[in-house]
C-alpha cells in the first residue's frame, strides 16, 4: 500500500461516528458507569454529591441527618460517610437511561422524583465524570475504534 492510499483510507474514517456508535451499542455499560459513580458519591463533574446529608435542609436537625448518614453507611459502606449516593430502594438508579443525541450522550432520570433530585443536586447527578469518561473511552470506545481503523486501513 502506498502512502497516498493509506492517507485516502485514513481520511475516510469518521472517528466521531465510530465512537458514537460504540457508546450507543454499549449504553447499559455507560449507564452502569454513572451508577458506580453515584455509589461512590461522585457527580458528573467529578466532585462529591452535594449537599451532604449533614447540610441538607430536608433534615430537621444535624443530628437526624447524621443518624441517616450512619444508617446509609451501614447499608453502603463503600460510599463515603455523609455523602449521598441516591439509592435507598434502587428506583432512581433503575430509572437512569442513556441515549445518543447526535455527538452527545443524554442521561435522563425516569423515576417520578427525578426532577426533585436534579433540583437538589443542580443537575449534576447524571452524566459521566471525567474519570468515568476516561474509563468509557479505555474500555468501550478504544477497542472498537482500533478495530474499525485496522479494518479500514486494511481495506475491508
Coordinates of N, CA and C in Angstrom, one line a residue:
X1 N 0.9 -1.2 0.0 CA 0.0 0.0 0.0 C 0.9 1.2 0.0
X2 N 0.5 2.2 -0.8 CA 1.3 3.4 -0.9 C 0.9 4.4 0.2
X3 N 1.7 5.4 0.5 CA 1.4 6.4 1.5 C 0.1 7.1 1.1
X4 N -0.1 7.4 -0.2 CA -1.3 8.1 -0.7 C -2.5 7.2 -0.5
X5 N -2.4 5.9 -0.7 CA -3.5 5.0 -0.4 C -3.9 5.0 1.1
X6 N -2.8 4.9 1.9 CA -3.0 4.9 3.4 C -3.7 6.2 3.8
X7 N -3.3 7.3 3.2 CA -3.9 8.6 3.6 C -5.4 8.6 3.1
X8 N -5.7 8.1 2.0 CA -7.0 8.1 1.4 C -7.9 7.3 2.4
X9 N -7.4 6.1 2.8 CA -8.2 5.3 3.7 C -8.4 5.9 5.1
X10 N -7.3 6.6 5.6 CA -7.5 7.2 6.9 C -8.5 8.4 6.8
X11 N -8.5 9.1 5.7 CA -9.4 10.2 5.6 C -10.9 9.8 5.6
X12 N -11.1 8.5 5.2 CA -12.5 8.0 5.2 C -13.0 7.6 6.6
X13 N -12.1 7.6 7.5 CA -12.5 7.1 8.9 C -13.1 8.3 9.6
X14 N -14.4 8.1 10.1 CA -15.1 9.1 10.9 C -15.0 8.7 12.3
X15 N -14.1 9.2 13.0 CA -13.8 8.7 14.4 C -15.0 9.1 15.3
X16 N -15.6 10.2 15.1 CA -16.8 10.6 15.9 C -17.9 9.6 15.7
X17 N -18.2 9.2 14.5 CA -19.3 8.2 14.3 C -19.0 6.9 14.9
X18 N -17.7 6.4 14.7 CA -17.3 5.1 15.3 C -17.5 5.2 16.8
X19 N -17.0 6.3 17.5 CA -17.1 6.4 18.9 C -18.5 6.5 19.4
X20 N -19.3 7.3 18.6 CA -20.7 7.4 19.0 C -21.5 6.1 18.8
X21 N -21.2 5.4 17.8 CA -21.9 4.1 17.5 C -21.5 3.1 18.6
X22 N -20.2 3.1 19.0 CA -19.7 2.2 20.1 C -20.5 2.5 21.4
X23 N -20.5 3.8 21.8 CA -21.2 4.1 23.0 C -22.7 3.8 22.9
X24 N -23.3 4.0 21.8 CA -24.7 3.7 21.6 C -25.0 2.2 21.8
X25 N -24.1 1.4 21.2 CA -24.2 -0.1 21.4 C -24.0 -0.5 22.9
X26 N -23.3 0.3 23.6 CA -22.9 -0.1 25.0 C -23.6 0.8 26.0
X27 N -24.8 1.3 25.7 CA -25.5 2.2 26.6 C -25.6 1.7 28.0
X28 N -25.9 0.4 28.2 CA -26.1 -0.1 29.5 C -24.7 -0.1 30.3
X29 N -23.6 -0.4 29.6 CA -22.3 -0.3 30.3 C -22.1 1.2 30.7
X30 N -22.4 2.1 29.9 CA -22.2 3.6 30.2 C -23.1 3.9 31.4
X31 N -24.4 3.4 31.3 CA -25.3 3.7 32.4 C -24.7 3.1 33.8
X32 N -24.1 1.9 33.7 CA -23.5 1.3 34.9 C -22.3 2.2 35.4
X33 N -21.6 2.8 34.5 CA -20.5 3.7 35.0 C -21.1 4.9 35.8
X34 N -22.3 5.4 35.3 CA -22.9 6.5 36.0 C -23.4 6.0 37.4
X35 N -24.0 4.8 37.4 CA -24.4 4.3 38.7 C -23.3 4.0 39.7
X36 N -22.2 3.5 39.2 CA -21.0 3.2 40.0 C -20.5 4.6 40.6
X37 N -20.5 5.6 39.7 CA -20.0 6.9 40.2 C -21.0 7.4 41.3
X38 N -22.3 7.3 41.1 CA -23.2 7.7 42.2 C -23.0 6.9 43.5
X39 N -22.7 5.6 43.3 CA -22.5 4.8 44.5 C -21.2 5.3 45.3
X40 N -20.3 5.9 44.5 CA -19.1 6.5 45.1 C -19.3 7.9 45.6
X41 N -20.6 8.4 45.4 CA -20.9 9.7 45.9 C -20.4 10.8 45.0
X42 N -20.1 10.5 43.7 CA -19.5 11.5 42.8 C -20.5 11.9 41.7
X43 N -20.5 13.2 41.4 CA -21.4 13.8 40.4 C -20.7 13.8 39.0
X44 N -21.4 14.3 38.0 CA -20.9 14.3 36.6 C -19.6 15.2 36.5
X45 N -19.4 16.1 37.4 CA -18.2 17.0 37.4 C -17.0 16.4 38.1
X46 N -17.2 15.2 38.6 CA -16.1 14.5 39.4 C -16.0 15.0 40.8
X47 N -17.0 15.7 41.3 CA -17.0 16.2 42.7 C -18.0 15.4 43.5
X48 N -17.8 15.5 44.8 CA -18.8 14.8 45.7 C -20.2 15.4 45.6
X49 N -21.2 14.5 45.6 CA -22.5 15.0 45.5 C -22.8 15.9 46.7
X50 N -23.4 17.0 46.4 CA -23.7 18.0 47.5 C -25.0 18.6 47.3
X51 N -25.8 18.7 48.3 CA -25.4 18.8 49.7 C -25.2 17.4 50.4
X52 N -24.2 17.4 51.3 CA -24.1 16.2 52.2 C -25.3 16.1 53.0
X53 N -25.5 14.9 53.6 CA -26.7 14.8 54.4 C -26.7 15.8 55.6
X54 N -25.5 16.1 56.1 CA -25.5 17.0 57.3 C -25.7 18.4 56.9
X55 N -25.7 18.7 55.6 CA -26.0 20.1 55.1 C -27.4 20.2 54.4
X56 N -28.1 19.1 54.3 CA -29.3 19.0 53.6 C -30.5 19.6 54.4
X57 N -31.2 20.6 53.9 CA -32.3 21.2 54.6 C -33.5 20.3 54.8
X58 N -33.5 19.1 54.1 CA -34.6 18.2 54.3 C -34.6 17.7 55.7
X59 N -33.4 17.5 56.3 CA -33.4 17.0 57.7 C -33.7 18.2 58.7
X60 N -34.5 17.9 59.7 CA -34.9 18.9 60.6 C -33.7 19.3 61.6
X61 N -32.8 18.4 61.7 CA -31.6 18.8 62.6 C -30.4 18.1 62.0
X62 N -29.2 18.6 62.5 CA -28.0 18.0 62.1 C -27.9 16.6 62.6
X63 N -28.4 16.4 63.8 CA -28.4 15.1 64.5 C -29.2 14.0 63.6
X64 N -30.3 14.4 63.2 CA -31.1 13.5 62.4 C -30.4 13.2 61.0
X65 N -29.8 14.2 60.5 CA -29.0 14.0 59.2 C -27.9 13.0 59.5
X66 N -27.2 13.2 60.6 CA -26.0 12.3 60.8 C -26.5 10.9 61.2
X67 N -27.7 10.8 61.8 CA -28.3 9.4 62.1 C -28.5 8.7 60.8
X68 N -29.1 9.5 59.8 CA -29.4 8.9 58.5 C -28.1 8.6 57.8
X69 N -27.1 9.4 57.9 CA -25.8 9.1 57.3 C -25.2 7.8 57.9
X70 N -25.3 7.6 59.2 CA -24.8 6.4 59.8 C -25.5 5.2 59.3
X71 N -26.9 5.3 59.1 CA -27.7 4.2 58.6 C -27.3 3.9 57.2
X72 N -27.1 4.9 56.4 CA -26.7 4.7 55.0 C -25.3 4.1 54.9
X73 N -24.4 4.5 55.8 CA -23.0 3.9 55.9 C -23.1 2.4 56.1
X74 N -24.0 2.0 57.0 CA -24.1 0.6 57.3 C -24.6 -0.2 56.0
X75 N -25.5 0.4 55.3 CA -26.1 -0.2 54.1 C -25.1 -0.2 52.9
X76 N -24.3 0.9 52.8 CA -23.4 1.1 51.7 C -22.1 1.6 52.2
X77 N -21.3 0.7 52.7 CA -20.0 1.1 53.4 C -19.0 1.6 52.4
X78 N -19.2 1.4 51.1 CA -18.2 1.9 50.1 C -18.5 3.4 49.8
X79 N -19.6 3.9 50.1 CA -19.9 5.3 49.8 C -19.4 6.1 51.0
X80 N -18.6 7.2 50.7 CA -18.1 8.0 51.8 C -19.1 8.4 52.8
X81 N -18.8 8.5 54.0 CA -19.7 8.9 55.1 C -20.3 10.3 54.8
X82 N -21.5 10.5 55.0 CA -22.2 11.7 54.9 C -22.4 12.2 53.5
X83 N -22.1 11.3 52.5 CA -22.2 11.7 51.1 C -23.3 10.9 50.5
X84 N -24.2 11.6 49.8 CA -25.4 10.9 49.2 C -24.9 10.0 48.0
X85 N -25.6 8.9 47.8 CA -25.4 8.0 46.7 C -26.7 7.8 45.9
X86 N -27.7 8.5 46.3 CA -29.0 8.5 45.6 C -29.6 7.1 45.4
X87 N -29.4 6.2 46.4 CA -30.1 4.9 46.4 C -30.6 4.6 47.8
X88 N -31.8 4.2 47.8 CA -32.4 3.6 49.0 C -33.0 2.3 48.6
X89 N -34.0 2.3 47.7 CA -34.6 1.1 47.2 C -34.2 0.8 45.8
X90 N -33.5 1.7 45.1 CA -33.0 1.4 43.8 C -33.8 2.0 42.6
X91 N -34.9 2.7 43.0 CA -35.8 3.2 42.0 C -35.1 4.3 41.1
X92 N -34.4 5.2 41.7 CA -33.7 6.2 41.0 C -32.7 5.7 40.0
X93 N -31.8 4.8 40.6 CA -30.8 4.2 39.7 C -31.4 3.3 38.6
X94 N -32.4 2.6 38.9 CA -33.1 1.8 37.9 C -33.7 2.6 36.8
X95 N -34.0 3.9 37.1 CA -34.7 4.7 36.1 C -33.7 5.6 35.3
X96 N -32.4 5.4 35.5 CA -31.5 6.1 34.6 C -31.4 5.5 33.2
X97 N -31.6 6.4 32.2 CA -31.5 5.9 30.9 C -30.4 6.7 30.2
X98 N -29.8 6.1 29.1 CA -28.8 6.8 28.3 C -29.2 6.6 26.9
X99 N -29.2 7.7 26.1 CA -29.5 7.7 24.7 C -28.5 8.6 24.0
X100 N -28.3 8.3 22.7 CA -27.4 9.1 21.9 C -28.2 10.2 21.2
X101 N -27.7 11.4 21.3 CA -28.3 12.6 20.6 C -27.2 13.2 19.8
X102 N -27.1 12.8 18.6 CA -26.0 13.3 17.7 C -24.7 12.9 18.2
X103 N -23.8 13.8 18.5 CA -22.5 13.5 19.0 C -22.4 13.5 20.5
X104 N -23.6 13.5 21.2 CA -23.6 13.5 22.7 C -24.4 12.3 23.2
X105 N -24.1 12.0 24.4 CA -24.9 11.0 25.2 C -25.8 11.8 26.1
X106 N -27.1 11.4 26.2 CA -28.0 12.1 27.0 C -28.4 11.1 28.1
X107 N -28.3 11.6 29.4 CA -28.6 10.8 30.6 C -29.9 11.4 31.1
X108 N -30.9 10.6 31.4 CA -32.2 11.0 31.9 C -32.6 10.1 33.1
X109 N -33.3 10.8 34.1 CA -33.8 10.0 35.2 C -35.3 9.8 34.9
X110 N -35.8 8.6 34.9 CA -37.2 8.3 34.6 C -38.0 8.1 35.9
X111 N -37.4 8.1 37.1 CA -38.1 8.0 38.3 C -39.0 9.2 38.5
X112 N -40.2 9.0 39.1 CA -41.1 10.1 39.3 C -40.6 11.3 40.0
X113 N -39.6 11.1 40.8 CA -39.0 12.1 41.6 C -37.6 12.6 41.1
X114 N -37.3 12.3 39.8 CA -36.0 12.7 39.2 C -35.9 14.2 39.1
X115 N -36.9 14.9 38.9 CA -36.9 16.3 38.8 C -36.4 16.9 40.1
X116 N -37.0 16.4 41.2 CA -36.6 16.9 42.6 C -35.1 16.6 42.9
X117 N -34.7 15.4 42.4 CA -33.2 15.1 42.6 C -32.4 16.0 41.8
X118 N -32.7 16.3 40.6 CA -32.0 17.2 39.7 C -31.9 18.6 40.3
X119 N -33.1 19.0 40.9 CA -33.1 20.4 41.5 C -32.2 20.4 42.7
X120 N -32.2 19.4 43.5 CA -31.4 19.4 44.8 C -29.9 19.4 44.4
X121 N -29.5 18.6 43.4 CA -28.1 18.4 43.1 C -27.6 19.2 41.9
X122 N -28.4 20.2 41.5 CA -28.0 21.1 40.4 C -27.9 20.5 39.1
X123 N -28.6 19.4 38.8 CA -28.5 18.7 37.5 C -27.2 18.0 37.3
X124 N -26.4 17.9 38.3 CA -25.0 17.2 38.1 C -25.0 15.7 38.5
X125 N -26.1 15.2 38.9 CA -26.2 13.8 39.3 C -26.1 12.8 38.1
X126 N -26.5 13.2 37.0 CA -26.5 12.3 35.8 C -25.4 12.8 34.8
X127 N -24.8 11.8 34.2 CA -23.7 12.1 33.3 C -22.4 11.5 33.9
X128 N -21.4 11.4 33.0 CA -20.2 10.8 33.4 C -19.2 11.8 33.9
X129 N -18.5 11.5 35.0 CA -17.4 12.3 35.5 C -16.2 12.2 34.6
X130 N -15.2 13.1 34.7 CA -14.0 12.9 33.9 C -13.4 11.5 34.0
X131 N -13.3 11.0 35.2 CA -12.7 9.6 35.4 C -13.6 8.6 34.7
X132 N -14.9 8.7 34.8 CA -15.8 7.7 34.1 C -15.7 7.8 32.6
X133 N -15.5 9.1 32.1 CA -15.4 9.2 30.7 C -14.1 8.6 30.2
X134 N -13.0 8.7 31.0 CA -11.8 8.0 30.6 C -11.9 6.5 30.6
X135 N -12.6 6.0 31.6 CA -12.9 4.6 31.7 C -13.7 4.1 30.5
X136 N -14.8 4.9 30.1 CA -15.6 4.5 29.0 C -14.8 4.5 27.7
X137 N -13.9 5.5 27.6 CA -13.0 5.5 26.4 C -12.1 4.3 26.3
X138 N -11.4 4.0 27.5 CA -10.4 2.9 27.5 C -11.1 1.6 27.3
X139 N -12.3 1.4 28.0 CA -12.9 0.0 28.0 C -13.9 -0.2 26.9
X140 N -14.5 0.8 26.4 CA -15.6 0.7 25.4 C -15.2 1.2 24.0
X141 N -14.8 2.4 24.0 CA -14.6 3.1 22.7 C -13.3 2.7 22.0
X142 N -12.2 2.7 22.8 CA -10.9 2.5 22.2 C -10.8 1.1 21.5
X143 N -11.2 0.0 22.1 CA -11.0 -1.3 21.4 C -11.8 -1.3 20.1
X144 N -13.0 -0.7 20.1 CA -13.8 -0.7 18.8 C -13.2 0.2 17.8
X145 N -12.7 1.3 18.3 CA -12.1 2.3 17.4 C -10.8 1.7 16.7
X146 N -10.0 1.1 17.5 CA -8.8 0.5 16.9 C -9.2 -0.6 15.9
X147 N -10.1 -1.4 16.3 CA -10.6 -2.5 15.3 C -11.1 -1.9 14.0
X148 N -11.9 -0.8 14.1 CA -12.5 -0.2 13.0 C -11.4 0.4 12.1
X149 N -10.4 1.1 12.7 CA -9.4 1.7 12.0 C -8.5 0.6 11.3
X150 N -8.2 -0.5 12.0 CA -7.5 -1.6 11.4 C -8.2 -2.1 10.1
X151 N -9.5 -2.3 10.3 CA -10.3 -2.8 9.2 C -10.3 -1.8 8.0
X152 N -10.4 -0.5 8.2 CA -10.4 0.5 7.2 C -9.1 0.6 6.5
X153 N -8.0 0.5 7.3 CA -6.7 0.6 6.8 C -6.3 -0.6 5.9
X154 N -6.8 -1.7 6.3 CA -6.5 -3.0 5.6 C -7.5 -3.1 4.4
X155 N -8.4 -2.2 4.2 CA -9.2 -2.2 3.0 C -10.4 -3.1 3.1
X156 N -10.9 -3.5 4.3 CA -12.0 -4.3 4.4 C -13.3 -3.5 4.6

